mmCIF file of C-alpha atoms in Angstrom:
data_model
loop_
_atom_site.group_PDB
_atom_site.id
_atom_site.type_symbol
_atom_site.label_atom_id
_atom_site.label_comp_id
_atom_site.label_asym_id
_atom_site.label_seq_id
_atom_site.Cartn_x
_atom_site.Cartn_y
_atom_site.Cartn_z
ATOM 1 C CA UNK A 1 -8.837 -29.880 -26.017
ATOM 2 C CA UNK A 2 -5.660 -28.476 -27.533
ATOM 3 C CA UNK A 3 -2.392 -30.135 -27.030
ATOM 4 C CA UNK A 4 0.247 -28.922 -24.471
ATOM 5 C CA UNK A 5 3.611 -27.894 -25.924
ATOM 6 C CA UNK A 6 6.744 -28.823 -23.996
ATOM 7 C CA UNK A 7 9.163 -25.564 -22.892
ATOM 8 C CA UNK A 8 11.974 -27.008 -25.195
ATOM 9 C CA UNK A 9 9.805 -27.736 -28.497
ATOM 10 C CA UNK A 10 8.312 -24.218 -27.979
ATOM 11 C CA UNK A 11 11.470 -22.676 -27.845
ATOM 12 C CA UNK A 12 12.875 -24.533 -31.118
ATOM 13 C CA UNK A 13 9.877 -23.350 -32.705
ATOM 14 C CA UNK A 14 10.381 -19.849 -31.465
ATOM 15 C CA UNK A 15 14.187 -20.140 -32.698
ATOM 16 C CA UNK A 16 13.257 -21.779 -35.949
ATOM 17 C CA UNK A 17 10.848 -18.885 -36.770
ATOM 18 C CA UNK A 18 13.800 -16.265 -35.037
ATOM 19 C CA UNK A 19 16.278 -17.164 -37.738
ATOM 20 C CA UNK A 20 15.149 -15.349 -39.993
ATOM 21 C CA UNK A 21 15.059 -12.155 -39.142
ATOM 22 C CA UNK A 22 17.990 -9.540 -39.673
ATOM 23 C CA UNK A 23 18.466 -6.218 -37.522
ATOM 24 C CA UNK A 24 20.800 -3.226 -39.133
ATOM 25 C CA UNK A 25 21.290 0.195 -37.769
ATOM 26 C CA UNK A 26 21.588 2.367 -40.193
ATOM 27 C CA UNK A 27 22.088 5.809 -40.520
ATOM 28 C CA UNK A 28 19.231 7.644 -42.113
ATOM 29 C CA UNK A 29 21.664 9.593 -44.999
ATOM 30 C CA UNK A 30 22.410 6.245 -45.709
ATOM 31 C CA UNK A 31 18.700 4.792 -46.915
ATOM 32 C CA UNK A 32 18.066 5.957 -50.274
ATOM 33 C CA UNK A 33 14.309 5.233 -51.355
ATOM 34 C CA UNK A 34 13.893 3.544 -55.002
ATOM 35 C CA UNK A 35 12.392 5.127 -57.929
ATOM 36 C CA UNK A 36 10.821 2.881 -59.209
ATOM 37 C CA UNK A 37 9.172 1.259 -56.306
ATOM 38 C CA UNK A 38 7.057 2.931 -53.771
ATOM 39 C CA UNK A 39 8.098 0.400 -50.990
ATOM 40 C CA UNK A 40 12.071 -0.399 -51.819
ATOM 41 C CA UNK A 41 14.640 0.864 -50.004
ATOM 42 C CA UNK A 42 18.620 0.255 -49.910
ATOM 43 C CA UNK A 43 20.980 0.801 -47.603
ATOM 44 C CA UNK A 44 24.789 -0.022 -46.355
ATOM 45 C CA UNK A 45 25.527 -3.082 -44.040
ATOM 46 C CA UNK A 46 28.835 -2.896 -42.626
ATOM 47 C CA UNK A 47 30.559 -6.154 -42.856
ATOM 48 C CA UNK A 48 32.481 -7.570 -39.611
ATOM 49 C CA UNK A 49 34.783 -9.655 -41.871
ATOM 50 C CA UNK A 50 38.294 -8.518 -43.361
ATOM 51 C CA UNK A 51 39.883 -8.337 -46.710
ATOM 52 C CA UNK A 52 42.283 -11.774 -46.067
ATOM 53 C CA UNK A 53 45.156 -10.187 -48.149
ATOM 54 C CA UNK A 54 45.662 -6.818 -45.885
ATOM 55 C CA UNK A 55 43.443 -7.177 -43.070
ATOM 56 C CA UNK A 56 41.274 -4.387 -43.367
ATOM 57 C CA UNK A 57 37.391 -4.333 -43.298
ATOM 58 C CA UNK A 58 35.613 -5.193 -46.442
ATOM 59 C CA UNK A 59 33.253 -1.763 -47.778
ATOM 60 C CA UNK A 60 30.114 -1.965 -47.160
ATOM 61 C CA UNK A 61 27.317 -4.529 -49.036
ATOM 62 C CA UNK A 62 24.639 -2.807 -50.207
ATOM 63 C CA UNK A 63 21.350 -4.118 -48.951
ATOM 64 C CA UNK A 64 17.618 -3.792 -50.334
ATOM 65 C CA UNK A 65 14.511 -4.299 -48.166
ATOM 66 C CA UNK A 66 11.082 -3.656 -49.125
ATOM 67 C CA UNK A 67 8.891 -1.896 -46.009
ATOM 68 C CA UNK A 68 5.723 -3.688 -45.467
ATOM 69 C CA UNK A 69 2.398 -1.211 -44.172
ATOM 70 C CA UNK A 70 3.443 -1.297 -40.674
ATOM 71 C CA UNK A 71 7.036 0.096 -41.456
ATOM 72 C CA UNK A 72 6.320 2.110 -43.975
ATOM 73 C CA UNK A 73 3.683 3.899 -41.901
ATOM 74 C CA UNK A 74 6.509 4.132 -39.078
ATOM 75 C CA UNK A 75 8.634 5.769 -41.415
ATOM 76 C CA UNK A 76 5.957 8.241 -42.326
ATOM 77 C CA UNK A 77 5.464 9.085 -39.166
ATOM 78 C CA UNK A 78 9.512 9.736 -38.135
ATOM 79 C CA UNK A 79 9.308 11.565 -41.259
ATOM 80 C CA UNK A 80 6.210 13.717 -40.590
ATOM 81 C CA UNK A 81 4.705 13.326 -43.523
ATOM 82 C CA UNK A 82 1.167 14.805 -44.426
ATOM 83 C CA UNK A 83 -1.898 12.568 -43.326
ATOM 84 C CA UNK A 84 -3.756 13.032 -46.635
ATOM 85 C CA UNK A 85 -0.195 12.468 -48.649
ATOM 86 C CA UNK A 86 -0.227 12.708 -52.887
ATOM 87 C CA UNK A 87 3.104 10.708 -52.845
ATOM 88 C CA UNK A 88 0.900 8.004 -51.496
ATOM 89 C CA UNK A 89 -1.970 8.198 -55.141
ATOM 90 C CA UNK A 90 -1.589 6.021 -57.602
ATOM 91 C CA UNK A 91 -1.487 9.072 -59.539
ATOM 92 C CA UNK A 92 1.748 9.569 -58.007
ATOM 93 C CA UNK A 93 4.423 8.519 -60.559
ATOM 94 C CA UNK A 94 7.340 5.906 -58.611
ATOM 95 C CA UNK A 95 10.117 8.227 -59.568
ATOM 96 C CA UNK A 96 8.273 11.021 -58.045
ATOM 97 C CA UNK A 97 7.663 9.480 -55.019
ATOM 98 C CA UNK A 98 11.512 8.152 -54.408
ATOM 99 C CA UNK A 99 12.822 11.681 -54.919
ATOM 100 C CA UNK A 100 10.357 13.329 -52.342
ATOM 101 C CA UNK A 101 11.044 10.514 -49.711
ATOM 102 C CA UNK A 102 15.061 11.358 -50.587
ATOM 103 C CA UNK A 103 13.941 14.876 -49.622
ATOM 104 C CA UNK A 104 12.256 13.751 -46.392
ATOM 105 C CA UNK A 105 14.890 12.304 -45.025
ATOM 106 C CA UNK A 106 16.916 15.092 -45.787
ATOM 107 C CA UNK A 107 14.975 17.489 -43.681
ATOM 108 C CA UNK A 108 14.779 14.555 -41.244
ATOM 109 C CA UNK A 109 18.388 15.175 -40.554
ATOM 110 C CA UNK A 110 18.467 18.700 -40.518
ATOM 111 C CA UNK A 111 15.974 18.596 -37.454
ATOM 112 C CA UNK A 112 18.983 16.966 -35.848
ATOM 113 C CA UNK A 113 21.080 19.889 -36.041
ATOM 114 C CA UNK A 114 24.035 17.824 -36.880
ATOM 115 C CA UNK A 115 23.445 15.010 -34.375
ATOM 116 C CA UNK A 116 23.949 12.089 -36.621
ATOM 117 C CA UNK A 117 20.151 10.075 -37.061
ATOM 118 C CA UNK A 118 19.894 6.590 -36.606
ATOM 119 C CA UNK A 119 16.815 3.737 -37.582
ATOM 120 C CA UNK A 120 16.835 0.332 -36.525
ATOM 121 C CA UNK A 121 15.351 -1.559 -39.550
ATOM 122 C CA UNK A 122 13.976 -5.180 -38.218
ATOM 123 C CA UNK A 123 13.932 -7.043 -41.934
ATOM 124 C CA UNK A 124 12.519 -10.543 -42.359
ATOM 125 C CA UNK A 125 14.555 -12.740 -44.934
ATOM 126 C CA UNK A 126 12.564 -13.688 -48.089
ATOM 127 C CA UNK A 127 11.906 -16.944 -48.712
ATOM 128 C CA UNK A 128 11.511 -16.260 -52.153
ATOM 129 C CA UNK A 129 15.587 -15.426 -53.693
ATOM 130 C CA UNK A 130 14.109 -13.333 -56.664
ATOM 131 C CA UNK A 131 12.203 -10.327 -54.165
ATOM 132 C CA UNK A 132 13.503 -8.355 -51.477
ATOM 133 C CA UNK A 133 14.040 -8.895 -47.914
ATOM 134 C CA UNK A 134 10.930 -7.371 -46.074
ATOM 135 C CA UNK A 135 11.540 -4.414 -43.648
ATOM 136 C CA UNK A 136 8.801 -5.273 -40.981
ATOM 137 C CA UNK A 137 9.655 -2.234 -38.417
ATOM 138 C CA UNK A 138 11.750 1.244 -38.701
ATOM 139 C CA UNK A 139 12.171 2.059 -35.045
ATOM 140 C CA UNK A 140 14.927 4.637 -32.877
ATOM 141 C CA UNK A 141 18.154 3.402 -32.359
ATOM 142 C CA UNK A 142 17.518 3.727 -28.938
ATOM 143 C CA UNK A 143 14.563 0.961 -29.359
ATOM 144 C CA UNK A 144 15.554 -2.041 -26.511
ATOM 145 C CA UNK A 145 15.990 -5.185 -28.241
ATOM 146 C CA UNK A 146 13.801 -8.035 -26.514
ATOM 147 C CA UNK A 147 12.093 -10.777 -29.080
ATOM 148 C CA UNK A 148 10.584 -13.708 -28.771
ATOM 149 C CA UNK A 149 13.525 -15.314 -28.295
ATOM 150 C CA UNK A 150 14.695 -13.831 -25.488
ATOM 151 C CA UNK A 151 11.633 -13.614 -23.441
ATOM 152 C CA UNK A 152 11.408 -17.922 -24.105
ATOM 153 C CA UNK A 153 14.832 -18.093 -22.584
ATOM 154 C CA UNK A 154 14.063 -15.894 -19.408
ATOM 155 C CA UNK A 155 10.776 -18.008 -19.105
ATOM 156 C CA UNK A 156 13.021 -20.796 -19.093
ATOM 157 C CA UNK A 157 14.894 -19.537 -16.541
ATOM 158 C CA UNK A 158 12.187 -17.891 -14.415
ATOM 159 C CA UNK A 159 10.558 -21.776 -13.727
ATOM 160 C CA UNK A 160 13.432 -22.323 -11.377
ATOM 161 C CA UNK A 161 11.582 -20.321 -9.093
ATOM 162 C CA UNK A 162 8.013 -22.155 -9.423
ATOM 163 C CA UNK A 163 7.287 -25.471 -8.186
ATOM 164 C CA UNK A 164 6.010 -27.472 -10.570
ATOM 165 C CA UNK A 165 6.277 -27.989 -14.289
ATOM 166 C CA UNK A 166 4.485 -25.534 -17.201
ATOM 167 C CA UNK A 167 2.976 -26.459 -20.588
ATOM 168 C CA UNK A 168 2.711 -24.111 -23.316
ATOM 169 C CA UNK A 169 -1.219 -23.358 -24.876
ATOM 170 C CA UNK A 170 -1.795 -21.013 -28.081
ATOM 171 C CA UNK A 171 1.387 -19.655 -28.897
ATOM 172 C CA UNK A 172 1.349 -16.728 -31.616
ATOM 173 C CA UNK A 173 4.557 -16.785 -33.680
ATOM 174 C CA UNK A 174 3.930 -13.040 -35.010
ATOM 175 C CA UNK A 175 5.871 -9.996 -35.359
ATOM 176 C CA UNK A 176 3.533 -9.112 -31.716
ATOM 177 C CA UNK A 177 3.808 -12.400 -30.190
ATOM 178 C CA UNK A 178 1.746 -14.043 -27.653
ATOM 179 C CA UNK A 179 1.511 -17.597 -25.371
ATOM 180 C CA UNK A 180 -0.028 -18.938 -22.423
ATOM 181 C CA UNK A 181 2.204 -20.909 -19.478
ATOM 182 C CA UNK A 182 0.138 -23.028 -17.702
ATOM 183 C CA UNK A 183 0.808 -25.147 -14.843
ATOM 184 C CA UNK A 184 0.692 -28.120 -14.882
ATOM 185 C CA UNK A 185 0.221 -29.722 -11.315
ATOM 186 C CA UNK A 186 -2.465 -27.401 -10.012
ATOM 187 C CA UNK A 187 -5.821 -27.839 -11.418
ATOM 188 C CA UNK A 188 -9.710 -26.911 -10.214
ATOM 189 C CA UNK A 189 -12.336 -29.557 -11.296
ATOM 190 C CA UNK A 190 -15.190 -27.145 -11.404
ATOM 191 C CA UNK A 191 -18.680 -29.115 -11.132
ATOM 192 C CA UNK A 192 -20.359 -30.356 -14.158
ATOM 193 C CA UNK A 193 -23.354 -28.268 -15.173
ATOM 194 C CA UNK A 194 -25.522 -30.683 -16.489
ATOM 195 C CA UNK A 195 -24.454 -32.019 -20.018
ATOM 196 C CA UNK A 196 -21.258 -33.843 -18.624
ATOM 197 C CA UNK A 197 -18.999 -30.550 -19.735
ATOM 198 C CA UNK A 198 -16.883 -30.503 -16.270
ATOM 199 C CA UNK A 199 -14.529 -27.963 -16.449
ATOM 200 C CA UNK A 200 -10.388 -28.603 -15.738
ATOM 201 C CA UNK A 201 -9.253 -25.409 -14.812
ATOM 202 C CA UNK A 202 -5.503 -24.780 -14.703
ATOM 203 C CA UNK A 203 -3.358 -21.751 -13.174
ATOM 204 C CA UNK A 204 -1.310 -20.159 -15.660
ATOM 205 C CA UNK A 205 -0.411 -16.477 -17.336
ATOM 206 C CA UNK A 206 -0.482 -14.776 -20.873
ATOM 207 C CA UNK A 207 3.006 -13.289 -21.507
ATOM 208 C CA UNK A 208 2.758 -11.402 -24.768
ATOM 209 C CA UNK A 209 5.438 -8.807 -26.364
ATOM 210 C CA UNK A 210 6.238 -6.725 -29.539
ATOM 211 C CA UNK A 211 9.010 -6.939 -31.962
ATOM 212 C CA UNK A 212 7.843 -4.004 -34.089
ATOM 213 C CA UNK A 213 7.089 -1.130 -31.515
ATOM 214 C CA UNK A 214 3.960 -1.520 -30.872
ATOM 215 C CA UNK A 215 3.837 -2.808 -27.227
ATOM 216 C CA UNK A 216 6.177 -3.115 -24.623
ATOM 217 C CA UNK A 217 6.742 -6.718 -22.933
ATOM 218 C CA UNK A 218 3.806 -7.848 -20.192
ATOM 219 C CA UNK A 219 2.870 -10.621 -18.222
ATOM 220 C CA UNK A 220 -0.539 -10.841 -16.545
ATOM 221 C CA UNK A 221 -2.494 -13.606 -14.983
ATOM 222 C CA UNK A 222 -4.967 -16.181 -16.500
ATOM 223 C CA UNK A 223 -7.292 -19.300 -15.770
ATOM 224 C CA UNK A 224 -6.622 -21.771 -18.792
ATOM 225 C CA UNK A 225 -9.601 -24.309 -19.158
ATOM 226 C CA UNK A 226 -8.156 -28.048 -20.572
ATOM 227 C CA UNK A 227 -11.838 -29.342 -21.294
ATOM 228 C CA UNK A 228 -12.687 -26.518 -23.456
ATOM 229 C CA UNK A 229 -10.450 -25.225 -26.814
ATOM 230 C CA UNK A 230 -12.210 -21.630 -26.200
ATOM 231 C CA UNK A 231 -11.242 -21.055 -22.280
ATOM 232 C CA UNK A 232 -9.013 -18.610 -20.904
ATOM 233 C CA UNK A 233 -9.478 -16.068 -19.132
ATOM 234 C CA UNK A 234 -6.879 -13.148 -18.856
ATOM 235 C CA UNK A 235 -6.839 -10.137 -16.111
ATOM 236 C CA UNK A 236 -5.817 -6.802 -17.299
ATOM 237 C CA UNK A 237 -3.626 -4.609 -15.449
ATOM 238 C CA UNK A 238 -4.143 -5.336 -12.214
ATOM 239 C CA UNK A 239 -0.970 -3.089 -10.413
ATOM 240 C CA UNK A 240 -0.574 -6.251 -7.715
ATOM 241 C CA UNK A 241 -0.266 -8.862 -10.349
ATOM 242 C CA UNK A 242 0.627 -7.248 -13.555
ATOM 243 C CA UNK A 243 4.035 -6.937 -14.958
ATOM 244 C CA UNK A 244 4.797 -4.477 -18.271
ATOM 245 C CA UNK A 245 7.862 -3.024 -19.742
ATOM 246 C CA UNK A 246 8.655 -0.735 -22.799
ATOM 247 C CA UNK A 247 11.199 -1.372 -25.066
ATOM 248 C CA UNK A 248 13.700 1.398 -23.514
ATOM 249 C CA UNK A 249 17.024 0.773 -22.129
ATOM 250 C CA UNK A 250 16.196 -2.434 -21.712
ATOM 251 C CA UNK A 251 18.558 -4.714 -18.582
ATOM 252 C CA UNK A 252 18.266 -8.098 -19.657
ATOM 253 C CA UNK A 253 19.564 -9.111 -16.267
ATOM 254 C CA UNK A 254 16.848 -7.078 -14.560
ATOM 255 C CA UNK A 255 13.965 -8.249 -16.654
ATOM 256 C CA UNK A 256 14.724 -11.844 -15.822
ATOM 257 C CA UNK A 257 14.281 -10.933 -12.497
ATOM 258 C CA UNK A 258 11.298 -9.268 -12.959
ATOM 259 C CA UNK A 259 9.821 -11.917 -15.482
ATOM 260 C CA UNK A 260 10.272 -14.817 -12.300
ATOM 261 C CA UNK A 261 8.437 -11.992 -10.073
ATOM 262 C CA UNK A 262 5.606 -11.393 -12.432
ATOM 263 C CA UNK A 263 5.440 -15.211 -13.639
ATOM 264 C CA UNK A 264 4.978 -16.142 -9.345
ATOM 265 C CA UNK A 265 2.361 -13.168 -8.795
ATOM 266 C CA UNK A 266 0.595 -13.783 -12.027
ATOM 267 C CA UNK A 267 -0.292 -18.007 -11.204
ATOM 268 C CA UNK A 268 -0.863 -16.730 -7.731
ATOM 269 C CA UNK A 269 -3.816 -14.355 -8.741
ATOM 270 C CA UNK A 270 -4.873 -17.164 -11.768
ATOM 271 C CA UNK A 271 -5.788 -19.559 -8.845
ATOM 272 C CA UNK A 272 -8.002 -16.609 -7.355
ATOM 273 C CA UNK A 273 -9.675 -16.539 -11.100
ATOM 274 C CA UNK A 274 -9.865 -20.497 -10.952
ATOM 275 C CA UNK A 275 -11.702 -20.499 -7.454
ATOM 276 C CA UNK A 276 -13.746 -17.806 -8.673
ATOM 277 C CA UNK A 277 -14.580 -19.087 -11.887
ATOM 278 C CA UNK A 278 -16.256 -22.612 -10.146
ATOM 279 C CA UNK A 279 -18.553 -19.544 -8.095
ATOM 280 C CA UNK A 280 -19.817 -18.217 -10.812
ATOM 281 C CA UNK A 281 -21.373 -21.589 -12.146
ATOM 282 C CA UNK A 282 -23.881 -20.956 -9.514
ATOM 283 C CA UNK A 283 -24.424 -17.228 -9.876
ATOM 284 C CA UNK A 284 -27.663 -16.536 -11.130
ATOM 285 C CA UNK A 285 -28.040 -13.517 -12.935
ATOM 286 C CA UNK A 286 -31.171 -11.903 -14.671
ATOM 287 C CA UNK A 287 -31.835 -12.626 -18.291
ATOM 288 C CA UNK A 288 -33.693 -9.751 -18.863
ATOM 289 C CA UNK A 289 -32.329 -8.775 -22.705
ATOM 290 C CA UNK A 290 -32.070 -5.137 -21.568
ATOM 291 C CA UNK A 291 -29.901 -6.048 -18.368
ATOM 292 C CA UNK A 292 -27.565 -8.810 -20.071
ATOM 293 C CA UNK A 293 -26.928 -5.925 -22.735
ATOM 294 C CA UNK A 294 -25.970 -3.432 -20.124
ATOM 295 C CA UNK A 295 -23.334 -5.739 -18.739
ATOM 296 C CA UNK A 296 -21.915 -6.361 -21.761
ATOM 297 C CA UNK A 297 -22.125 -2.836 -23.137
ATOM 298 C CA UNK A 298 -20.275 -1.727 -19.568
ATOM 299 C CA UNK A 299 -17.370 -3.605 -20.324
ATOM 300 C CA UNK A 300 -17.398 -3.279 -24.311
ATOM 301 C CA UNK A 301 -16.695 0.289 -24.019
ATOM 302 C CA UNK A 302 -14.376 -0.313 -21.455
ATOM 303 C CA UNK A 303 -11.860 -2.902 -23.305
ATOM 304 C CA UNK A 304 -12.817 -1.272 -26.735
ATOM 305 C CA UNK A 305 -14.739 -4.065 -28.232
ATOM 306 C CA UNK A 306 -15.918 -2.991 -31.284
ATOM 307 C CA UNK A 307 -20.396 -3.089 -32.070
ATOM 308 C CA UNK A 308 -20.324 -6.668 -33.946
ATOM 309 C CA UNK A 309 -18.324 -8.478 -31.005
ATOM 310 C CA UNK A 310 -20.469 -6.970 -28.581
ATOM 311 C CA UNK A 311 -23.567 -7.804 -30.206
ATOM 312 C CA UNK A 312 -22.678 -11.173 -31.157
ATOM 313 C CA UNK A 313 -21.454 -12.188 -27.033
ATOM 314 C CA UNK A 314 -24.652 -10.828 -26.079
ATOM 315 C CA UNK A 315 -26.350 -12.964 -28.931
ATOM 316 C CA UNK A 316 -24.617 -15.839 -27.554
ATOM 317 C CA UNK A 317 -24.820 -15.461 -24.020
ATOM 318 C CA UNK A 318 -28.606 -17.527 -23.603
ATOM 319 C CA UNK A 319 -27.360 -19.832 -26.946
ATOM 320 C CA UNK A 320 -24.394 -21.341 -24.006
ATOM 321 C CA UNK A 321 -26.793 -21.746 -21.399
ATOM 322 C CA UNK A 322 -29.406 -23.323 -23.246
ATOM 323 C CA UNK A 323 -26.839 -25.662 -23.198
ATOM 324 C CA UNK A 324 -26.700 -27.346 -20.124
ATOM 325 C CA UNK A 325 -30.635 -27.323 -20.375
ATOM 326 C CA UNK A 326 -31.258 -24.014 -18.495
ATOM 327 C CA UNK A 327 -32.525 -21.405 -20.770
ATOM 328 C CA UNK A 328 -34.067 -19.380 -18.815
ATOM 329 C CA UNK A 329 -31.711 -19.597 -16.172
ATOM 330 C CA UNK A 330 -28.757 -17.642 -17.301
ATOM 331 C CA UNK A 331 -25.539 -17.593 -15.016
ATOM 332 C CA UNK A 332 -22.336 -15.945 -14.818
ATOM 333 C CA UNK A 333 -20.342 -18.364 -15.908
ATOM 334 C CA UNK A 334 -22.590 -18.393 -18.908
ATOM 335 C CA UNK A 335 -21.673 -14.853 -19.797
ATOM 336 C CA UNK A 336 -17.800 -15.376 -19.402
ATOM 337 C CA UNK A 337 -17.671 -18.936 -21.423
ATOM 338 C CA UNK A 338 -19.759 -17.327 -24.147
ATOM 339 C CA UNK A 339 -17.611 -14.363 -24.313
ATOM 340 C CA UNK A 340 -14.292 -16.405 -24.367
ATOM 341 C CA UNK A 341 -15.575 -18.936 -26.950
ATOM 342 C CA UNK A 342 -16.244 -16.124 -29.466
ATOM 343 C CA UNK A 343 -12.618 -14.551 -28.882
ATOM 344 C CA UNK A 344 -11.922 -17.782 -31.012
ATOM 345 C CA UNK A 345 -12.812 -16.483 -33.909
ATOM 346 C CA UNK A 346 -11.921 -12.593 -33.758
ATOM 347 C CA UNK A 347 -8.716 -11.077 -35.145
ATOM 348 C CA UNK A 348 -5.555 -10.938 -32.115
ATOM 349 C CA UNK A 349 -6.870 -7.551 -30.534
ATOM 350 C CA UNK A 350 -10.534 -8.192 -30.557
ATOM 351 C CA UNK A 351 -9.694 -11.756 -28.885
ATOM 352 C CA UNK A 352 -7.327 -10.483 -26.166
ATOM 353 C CA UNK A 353 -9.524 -7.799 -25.212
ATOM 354 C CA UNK A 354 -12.861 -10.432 -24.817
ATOM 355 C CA UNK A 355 -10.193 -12.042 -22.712
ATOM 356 C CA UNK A 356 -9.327 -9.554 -19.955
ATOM 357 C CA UNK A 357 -12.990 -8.415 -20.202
ATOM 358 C CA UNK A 358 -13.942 -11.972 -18.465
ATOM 359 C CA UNK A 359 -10.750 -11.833 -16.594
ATOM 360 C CA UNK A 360 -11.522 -8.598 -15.388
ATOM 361 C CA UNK A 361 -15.385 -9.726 -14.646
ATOM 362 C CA UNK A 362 -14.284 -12.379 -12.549
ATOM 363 C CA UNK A 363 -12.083 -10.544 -10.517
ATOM 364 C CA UNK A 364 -14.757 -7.541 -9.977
ATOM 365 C CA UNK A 365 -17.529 -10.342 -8.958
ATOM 366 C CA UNK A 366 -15.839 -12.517 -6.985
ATOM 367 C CA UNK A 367 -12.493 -11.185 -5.409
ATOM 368 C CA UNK A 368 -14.084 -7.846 -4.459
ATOM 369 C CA UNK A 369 -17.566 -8.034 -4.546
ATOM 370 C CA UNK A 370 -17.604 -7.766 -0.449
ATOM 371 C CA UNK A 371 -15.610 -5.118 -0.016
ATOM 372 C CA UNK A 372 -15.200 -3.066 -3.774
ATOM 373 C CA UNK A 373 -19.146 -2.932 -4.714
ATOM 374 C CA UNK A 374 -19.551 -1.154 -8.038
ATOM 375 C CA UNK A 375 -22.568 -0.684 -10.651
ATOM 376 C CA UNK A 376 -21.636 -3.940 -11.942
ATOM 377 C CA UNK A 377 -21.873 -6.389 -8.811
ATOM 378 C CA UNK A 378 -24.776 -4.146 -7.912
ATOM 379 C CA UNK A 379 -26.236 -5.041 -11.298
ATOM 380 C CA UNK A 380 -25.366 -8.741 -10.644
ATOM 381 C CA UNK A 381 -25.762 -9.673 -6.952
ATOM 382 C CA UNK A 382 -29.092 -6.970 -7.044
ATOM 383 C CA UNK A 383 -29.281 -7.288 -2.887
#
């Protein structure tokens, strides 16, 4: 069982790790690209203090950042650079490749036909005094600031409007950050299933964001299981109970409205999941090889789950319940606690996507199967 993170330690830790990261807006004829470093970059920071003799703004520090792969492919891509690009060879001499990035962003300009071009560079101090700052995103100007840090403090706020307290599970402190709010005074004892592994099933929600363009800001709902480190179970979009925003003209004051929405809908469709989850303990299914692959291959393509992860649930799938002594008897429950105890050990994309795959089974088997029959409940239920 992992350990439950008060709202106020989470947020210092989301703080701590906020501190050190620097945003500048820069104006792209003011980046010049190093020559002798195929990563380094320097630019102007303005400086809000004043000379304390006359009173007039100090000129500009000069600042140096070095882009990391994400940033640097960004700034490729603003750039339009070639896909199959020499600069990129090792062949390609450093002083080479600083004069034709110079050049890029020279024709970068001109495509503004005199409007003036902007970047938002995201940097991450260096904790090392003797290498450069690291330049973790190059995004528009126009990009709508909301971190980490400012979705904890709407979260914060957006409790006010559910009764009861929240605990904080798995929180990713990551340029695309991710956490799970669970509640804390609403749980589902699901039955034990034979080898004294009851399940305590509590209501909750994934909220997960970007600070580095590459998602927008999203809330969706989820069934967190205490007993078990591997259990949660996340729905996808689901336009009822789902809640996403880009990074675009962003109203802080809106979004914390919205946030409280999509925080009540979400834990009211996770208690759906939890009721449904405790059916599916006794939902036989067949354990044919060729029909357990079939489900999992529907939803594999689906939720993009690469070959390996498929193979290996499916592998799995009989290993869990051969656990509560029932080989031969596979259920669905099996199938969705298999699935979610492998997204353990995948890489972030691989494990949310396992995720709302078993979110997204649940809901399709038990919330609809009366009145939304598909291939899949067909396949399952077989009446």
């Amino acid at each position: 069982m992992r350990s439950p993170i008060p709202v106020t330690e989470f947020k210092q830790q989301v703080a701590d790790w906020a501190s050190k990261h620097i945003d500048y807006t820069v104006q792209v004829e003011d980046i010049n690209y190093a020559l002798n470093n195929k990563r380094a970059i320097s630019f102007p920071e303005t400086s809000q203090e004043t000379d304390p003799l006359f009173g007039l703004p100090l000129p500009p520090q000069q600042q140096q950042g070095e882009l990391n792969d994400h940033a640097y492919n960004q700034l490729r891509a603003r750039y339009k650079a070639p896909r199959k690009d020499w600069s990129l060879s090792a062949d390609c001499p450093n002083d080479l490749h600083g004069t034709i990035y110079n050049r890029l962003a020279e024709k970068y300009i001109e495509s503004k036909n005199g409007n003036k071009a902007k970047f938002l560079l995201r940097t991450r101090e260096s904790e090392d005094d003797t290498k450069f700052d690291t330049v973790r995103a190059v995004l528009s100007d126009q990009y709508g600031i909301f971190d980490f840090v400012s979705y904890v403090e709407v979260f914060e706020k957006a409790q006010n409007f559910i009764d009861g307290t929240v605990n904080i599970y798995r929180p990713r402190l990551a340029d695309e950050f991710s956490f799970f709010g669970v509640l804390n005074d609403i749980r589902f004892n699901a039955p034990d299933s034979g080898n004294g592994r009851a399940k305590d099933l509590r209501p909750g929600a994934w909220f997960y964001g970007s600070e580095i363009g590459t998602r927008g800001i999203g809330i969706a709902g989820a069934v967190y299981d205490l007993v078990c480190a591997n259990g949660q179970y996340t729905l996808n979009r689901n336009k009822d109970y789902y809640f996403y925003r880009t990074h675009r003209w962003i109203d802080t004051n809106l979004i914390e409205r919205q946030v409280a929405t999509g925080l009540a809908n979400a834990f009211k469709l996770s208690e759906k999941l939890s009721i449904a989850y405790i059916q599916s303990i006794d939902m036989p299914i067949s354990n044919d090889e060729k029909d357990l692959k079939n489900l999992v291959n529907m939803f594999s393509s689906k939720y993009g789950l690469v070959k390996e992860t498929a193979d290996n649930w499916l592998s799995s799938i009989k290993v869990e319940s051969s656990r509560y002594g029932r080989a031969d008897d596979v259920r669905m429950a099996d199938v969705l606690a298999s699935g979610t105890e492998l997204a353990q050990t995948l890489n972030q994309k691989q494990c949310e996507a396992v995720e709302q795959t078993c979110g997204t089974m649940l809901e399709e088997l038990v919330i609809n199967s009366n009145t939304n029959r598909s291939a899949f409940t067909d396949m399952v239920f077989n009446d």
